Amino acid sequence: MENRVWENYYLSGDTLVDESNSDGDNLSELGCMTTSHIAGSRGSYKKKPGKKSSKEPIKELGKKSSKETSKESDSKMVGKKSGKALLREEGLERTDNNLDQTTWPQVNPINQKNYYTEYLKRDDQILPLRLLQEDRRNKMATSAKDKDRALAQSKSNDLPSADVEMDMDDEVGMDELGGSASGLDASGTKIIVIHPGSQNLRIGLASDALPKTVPMVIARKWKNNESEEGDEEPTPKRMKSDDGSIPEPELMFGQEFATQHSTMSAELKIHMRANKRRILPNSKELVANYNRRTPPEEIKEHNDPLRIDWTEIPRHSHQAPDFFTGNKALRIPDNSNPRYRLFWPLQRGWYNENDYESKNQLYRDICVIIEEAIKQQLNLRKKRDWAQYSCVFIIPDLYERQYVIQILEMLMRDFGFGRVCFFQESMAATFGAGYTSACVVDIGAQKTSICCVEEGMCIENSRINLKYGGADVTETFIRMMLCDHFPYADINLRRRYDFLLAEELKVKFCSVNEIDISVQLFDFHLRAPNQLTRRFYFKTYDEVLLAPQAYFQPTIFDHSEKLKGRRTLIARSEDLYDGSPNDPISSAQSAVIQLINPQTRANDQEQHTNDGGPNTHPTSTPMRQLPNPFGRFAEHENTPSSAMASPVPEGDDAGEGHVNGTPNTLGSSVRDDVLPIIALDTAIMTSILHGARSDERKTRDFLGGVMVIGGGSQVRGFYQFLEERLKEKSPGYAKDIMIGTPPRELDPQVVVWKGASVFGKLCGTNDSWIGRMEYDRLGSRLLAYKCMWAW
């Protein structure tokens, strides 16, 4: 059929309309007719009579028969089938009852422009916080029931109700404190406080006035003792000539040590002349001549009132114990059969990885030392009863996450304590001394930690950890004495009795008071196993003052063995997602490392640039440079080593980033390879600089509240000498600087432990307890919610 036949027709809805028909008469009601029906009946479409149509094609169509029209339409047009018809023919038509294909819940796509979730945004969705809230509600309900019961009993017995209410309030306070309504828990008899150190372990109940002090050492059966291990060189290590002979005592420890020793001695003479103190011109010669020609005096055993009771070892080796701990380990004879070797699991605030072959043995020794101390010192022999006790464990300010996680597992799994709480050393020191804000300087045996505490919380960016302490002063004192022909020339700090003797000599004779500097005569008793007691006489001059002054010139210490074995057993803690190290680091500690080795800053910037980042600090917005209040105290240095390690003056890039609020985080390799060693007064000023953040009021508060604690500070006149050094560093704040001592004549060594015991007995404010049930479910992840600082 030709298209021109239908050119005058169009569809309007279901009606076929002729354009030429001005009357608008309908030709046909199409309804559901198909194209073939229209073509078959096209001949019957007629116009109204009386009107002449100008369209001839309709008449021509009318002349054709219906059969011809049908054949023609079938041959030229094909009908289109609906989708349902096609599905019906192919057998894919849906015949079910319109149910979904699956009962699995369908998740609608998230609107990326505006979506919101409450996951882990409410306290009741976090297990530790939910348990804490439930515990408080239970305590309130229990206290209300007990109060109602007491009121009912008082009415029945005609007793006053006000007194009963007061008693019940007190009892509820005890309940919140210890976990049960008993006065014993309230007094701290069920709380064990543990403070481990590199040399000593302090442990006791929170109800005790003072802790028990135990050496942090264990002696195990070994083929050789510690003095026979390795090359059997004594400590301090003596230099030898090319022919194997020992040089003169002045050069026994190398030219570098002799030069620094002479420099410190000359500076002391200049300072004493400035203070108009008398100096003998030949003091050194008098001391050396007397020590060289004075022989020791032997004393019979029955004439020695202070003879030592050495640890007895059974004659048969198979009957000898596998290990000894504490003082018994230090009193084992060096030539015992079988041999025992001393192991110190913690050294310089780190794990002692150098003396161990496996980390499991290292963990085991720490566990055994603490377990034996609890059994022997606290008289808690039955381990099954430990579940009734809580534990407050003291950790360093700049801790390692692996250390804290391992200690938590040990306290929960091995010891089975009911609750565990961690507390930082500087916070514990302020609790023990009653300070609200202070700069805490803790000088230990092998490390020195400095931290500013404000309102009972540590300022994270002010934490500094230096790897020297009282043991370095002891070794330096012995080396200076040997340079002056010390009569006991065979002293070896690797031997147990020599180590105890050296510590005794340091405590007795060392001082930083210039008034005590003169040629003085002293004596000491050498008590060795299976030998007669020998009495030595010796003279000293300036050695007793120069040794503790090495805190302010630490380059004279021997640092050759301090990084040996580091990271050989225990890897550093890394982030679970990006693999970066996540041990805490402060901007003050980073500044110390950069002051020691400025190349580390350049290396970090170069590595950051190579990684695609800009060679600048990652600050979000430009910040105004703040002034450095200590920028001028580098001009008042006296010694070259201190000047090298002084805080950076104003305008230097090494100090800008920290003061402005962008702490520089050094790479993990830098933290492990560089030993943080700078002068003590410089470290204190650096810590205050980063803690106060250029706030004048905070700076004066911290300088006026410097609290020195620790066994390494127990040197006569040390507080006054440190105060003078700080005033020389910062003369603008000279009238504000004050060195505080622990109140109530408390031993500086136990201030930290005392503060932790006070914290453990707090009522209703300590939310950092970790329980058994929540630890079994979440493990070490609890520390993110339980620590009082940012984990």
PDB file of C-alpha atoms in Angstrom, residues 642-766:
ATOM      1  CA  SER A 642      77.011  21.650  76.559  1.00  0.00           C
ATOM      2  CA  ALA A 643      77.072  24.368  73.932  1.00  0.00           C
ATOM      3  CA  MET A 644      76.784  21.753  71.243  1.00  0.00           C
ATOM      4  CA  ALA A 645      73.663  20.302  72.860  1.00  0.00           C
ATOM      5  CA  SER A 646      71.931  23.527  73.855  1.00  0.00           C
ATOM      6  CA  PRO A 647      68.403  24.476  72.736  1.00  0.00           C
ATOM      7  CA  VAL A 648      68.203  26.169  69.378  1.00  0.00           C
ATOM      8  CA  PRO A 649      68.151  29.974  69.363  1.00  0.00           C
ATOM      9  CA  GLU A 650      65.172  31.894  68.086  1.00  0.00           C
ATOM     10  CA  GLY A 651      64.792  31.752  64.340  1.00  0.00           C
ATOM     11  CA  ASP A 652      66.445  28.369  63.848  1.00  0.00           C
ATOM     12  CA  ASP A 653      64.418  25.818  61.916  1.00  0.00           C
ATOM     13  CA  ALA A 654      65.148  23.093  64.446  1.00  0.00           C
ATOM     14  CA  GLY A 655      63.047  24.828  67.061  1.00  0.00           C
ATOM     15  CA  GLU A 656      60.363  26.613  65.099  1.00  0.00           C
ATOM     16  CA  GLY A 657      58.247  23.621  64.254  1.00  0.00           C
ATOM     17  CA  HIS A 658      57.890  22.505  67.846  1.00  0.00           C
ATOM     18  CA  VAL A 659      57.102  25.854  69.391  1.00  0.00           C
ATOM     19  CA  ASN A 660      54.585  26.686  66.716  1.00  0.00           C
ATOM     20  CA  GLY A 661      52.616  23.580  67.461  1.00  0.00           C
ATOM     21  CA  THR A 662      53.771  21.177  64.742  1.00  0.00           C
ATOM     22  CA  PRO A 663      55.752  18.392  66.419  1.00  0.00           C
ATOM     23  CA  ASN A 664      58.358  16.901  64.157  1.00  0.00           C
ATOM     24  CA  THR A 665      58.064  13.127  64.190  1.00  0.00           C
ATOM     25  CA  LEU A 666      61.331  11.470  63.300  1.00  0.00           C
ATOM     26  CA  GLY A 667      61.575   8.174  61.514  1.00  0.00           C
ATOM     27  CA  SER A 668      61.659   4.966  63.512  1.00  0.00           C
ATOM     28  CA  SER A 669      65.198   4.167  62.379  1.00  0.00           C
ATOM     29  CA  VAL A 670      66.372   7.532  63.696  1.00  0.00           C
ATOM     30  CA  ARG A 671      64.807   6.891  67.095  1.00  0.00           C
ATOM     31  CA  ASP A 672      66.574   3.536  67.399  1.00  0.00           C
ATOM     32  CA  ASP A 673      69.969   4.575  66.028  1.00  0.00           C
ATOM     33  CA  VAL A 674      70.524   7.893  67.824  1.00  0.00           C
ATOM     34  CA  LEU A 675      71.158   7.731  71.573  1.00  0.00           C
ATOM     35  CA  PRO A 676      69.497  10.699  73.362  1.00  0.00           C
ATOM     36  CA  ILE A 677      72.364  12.139  75.405  1.00  0.00           C
ATOM     37  CA  ILE A 678      72.482  15.867  76.247  1.00  0.00           C
ATOM     38  CA  ALA A 679      73.259  17.919  79.344  1.00  0.00           C
ATOM     39  CA  LEU A 680      70.688  17.681  82.125  1.00  0.00           C
ATOM     40  CA  ASP A 681      70.084  21.428  82.456  1.00  0.00           C
ATOM     41  CA  THR A 682      69.661  21.742  78.682  1.00  0.00           C
ATOM     42  CA  ALA A 683      67.144  18.909  78.680  1.00  0.00           C
ATOM     43  CA  ILE A 684      65.130  20.538  81.484  1.00  0.00           C
ATOM     44  CA  MET A 685      64.960  23.827  79.607  1.00  0.00           C
ATOM     45  CA  THR A 686      63.969  22.058  76.397  1.00  0.00           C
ATOM     46  CA  SER A 687      61.163  20.195  78.170  1.00  0.00           C
ATOM     47  CA  ILE A 688      59.815  23.394  79.739  1.00  0.00           C
ATOM     48  CA  LEU A 689      60.052  25.182  76.391  1.00  0.00           C
ATOM     49  CA  HIS A 690      57.856  22.586  74.678  1.00  0.00           C
ATOM     50  CA  GLY A 691      55.564  22.143  77.672  1.00  0.00           C
ATOM     51  CA  ALA A 692      54.827  25.838  78.179  1.00  0.00           C
ATOM     52  CA  ARG A 693      54.552  26.553  74.424  1.00  0.00           C
ATOM     53  CA  SER A 694      55.862  30.126  74.890  1.00  0.00           C
ATOM     54  CA  ASP A 695      53.261  30.891  77.572  1.00  0.00           C
ATOM     55  CA  GLU A 696      54.957  33.236  80.034  1.00  0.00           C
ATOM     56  CA  ARG A 697      52.838  32.186  83.003  1.00  0.00           C
ATOM     57  CA  LYS A 698      53.323  28.467  82.414  1.00  0.00           C
ATOM     58  CA  THR A 699      57.043  28.952  81.923  1.00  0.00           C
ATOM     59  CA  ARG A 700      57.390  30.632  85.302  1.00  0.00           C
ATOM     60  CA  ASP A 701      55.211  28.000  86.971  1.00  0.00           C
ATOM     61  CA  PHE A 702      57.308  25.122  85.629  1.00  0.00           C
ATOM     62  CA  LEU A 703      60.610  26.830  86.463  1.00  0.00           C
ATOM     63  CA  GLY A 704      59.351  27.492  89.980  1.00  0.00           C
ATOM     64  CA  GLY A 705      58.263  23.865  90.440  1.00  0.00           C
ATOM     65  CA  VAL A 706      61.170  21.714  89.247  1.00  0.00           C
ATOM     66  CA  MET A 707      60.963  18.520  91.320  1.00  0.00           C
ATOM     67  CA  VAL A 708      64.025  16.254  91.280  1.00  0.00           C
ATOM     68  CA  ILE A 709      63.479  12.636  92.338  1.00  0.00           C
ATOM     69  CA  GLY A 710      65.166   9.288  91.834  1.00  0.00           C
ATOM     70  CA  GLY A 711      68.172   7.558  93.355  1.00  0.00           C
ATOM     71  CA  GLY A 712      70.604   9.249  90.983  1.00  0.00           C
ATOM     72  CA  SER A 713      69.895  12.618  92.596  1.00  0.00           C
ATOM     73  CA  GLN A 714      70.992  11.525  96.078  1.00  0.00           C
ATOM     74  CA  VAL A 715      74.262  13.444  95.960  1.00  0.00           C
ATOM     75  CA  ARG A 716      75.052  16.039  98.574  1.00  0.00           C
ATOM     76  CA  GLY A 717      74.321  19.554  97.313  1.00  0.00           C
ATOM     77  CA  PHE A 718      72.873  18.380  94.006  1.00  0.00           C
ATOM     78  CA  TYR A 719      69.658  20.462  94.239  1.00  0.00           C
ATOM     79  CA  GLN A 720      71.519  23.719  94.867  1.00  0.00           C
ATOM     80  CA  PHE A 721      74.023  23.010  92.106  1.00  0.00           C
ATOM     81  CA  LEU A 722      71.242  22.255  89.592  1.00  0.00           C
ATOM     82  CA  GLU A 723      69.453  25.470  90.548  1.00  0.00           C
ATOM     83  CA  GLU A 724      72.629  27.480  89.883  1.00  0.00           C
ATOM     84  CA  ARG A 725      73.060  25.834  86.493  1.00  0.00           C
ATOM     85  CA  LEU A 726      69.475  26.620  85.481  1.00  0.00           C
ATOM     86  CA  LYS A 727      69.885  30.249  86.537  1.00  0.00           C
ATOM     87  CA  GLU A 728      73.004  30.492  84.382  1.00  0.00           C
ATOM     88  CA  LYS A 729      71.043  29.038  81.466  1.00  0.00           C
ATOM     89  CA  SER A 730      68.174  31.502  81.771  1.00  0.00           C
ATOM     90  CA  PRO A 731      69.179  34.627  83.695  1.00  0.00           C
ATOM     91  CA  GLY A 732      65.915  36.344  82.772  1.00  0.00           C
ATOM     92  CA  TYR A 733      64.005  33.842  84.916  1.00  0.00           C
ATOM     93  CA  ALA A 734      66.617  33.584  87.684  1.00  0.00           C
ATOM     94  CA  LYS A 735      64.278  34.847  90.408  1.00  0.00           C
ATOM     95  CA  ASP A 736      61.576  32.329  89.428  1.00  0.00           C
ATOM     96  CA  ILE A 737      63.710  29.182  89.331  1.00  0.00           C
ATOM     97  CA  MET A 738      63.348  26.922  92.352  1.00  0.00           C
ATOM     98  CA  ILE A 739      64.207  23.251  92.838  1.00  0.00           C
ATOM     99  CA  GLY A 740      61.624  21.483  94.974  1.00  0.00           C
ATOM    100  CA  THR A 741      62.134  18.433  97.127  1.00  0.00           C
ATOM    101  CA  PRO A 742      59.566  15.798  98.107  1.00  0.00           C
ATOM    102  CA  PRO A 743      57.607  16.901 101.183  1.00  0.00           C
ATOM    103  CA  ARG A 744      57.425  15.207 104.561  1.00  0.00           C
ATOM    104  CA  GLU A 745      61.078  14.091 104.257  1.00  0.00           C
ATOM    105  CA  LEU A 746      60.010  11.354 101.836  1.00  0.00           C
ATOM    106  CA  ASP A 747      62.761   9.371 100.146  1.00  0.00           C
ATOM    107  CA  PRO A 748      63.088  10.635  96.533  1.00  0.00           C
ATOM    108  CA  GLN A 749      63.391   7.032  95.354  1.00  0.00           C
ATOM    109  CA  VAL A 750      59.901   6.040  96.515  1.00  0.00           C
ATOM    110  CA  VAL A 751      57.910   9.160  95.574  1.00  0.00           C
ATOM    111  CA  VAL A 752      56.655   7.565  92.367  1.00  0.00           C
ATOM    112  CA  TRP A 753      55.542   4.407  94.137  1.00  0.00           C
ATOM    113  CA  LYS A 754      53.822   6.440  96.861  1.00  0.00           C
ATOM    114  CA  GLY A 755      51.872   8.446  94.295  1.00  0.00           C
ATOM    115  CA  ALA A 756      50.698   5.276  92.545  1.00  0.00           C
ATOM    116  CA  SER A 757      49.484   3.872  95.862  1.00  0.00           C
ATOM    117  CA  VAL A 758      47.473   7.062  96.446  1.00  0.00           C
ATOM    118  CA  PHE A 759      46.016   6.816  92.946  1.00  0.00           C
ATOM    119  CA  GLY A 760      45.021   3.187  93.494  1.00  0.00           C
ATOM    120  CA  LYS A 761      42.975   4.120  96.553  1.00  0.00           C
ATOM    121  CA  LEU A 762      41.014   6.928  94.898  1.00  0.00           C
ATOM    122  CA  CYS A 763      37.278   6.621  95.437  1.00  0.00           C
ATOM    123  CA  GLY A 764      34.917   6.917  92.489  1.00  0.00           C
ATOM    124  CA  THR A 765      37.293   8.830  90.160  1.00  0.00           C
ATOM    125  CA  ASN A 766      39.475   6.027  88.850  1.00  0.00           C
TER     126      ASN A 766
END
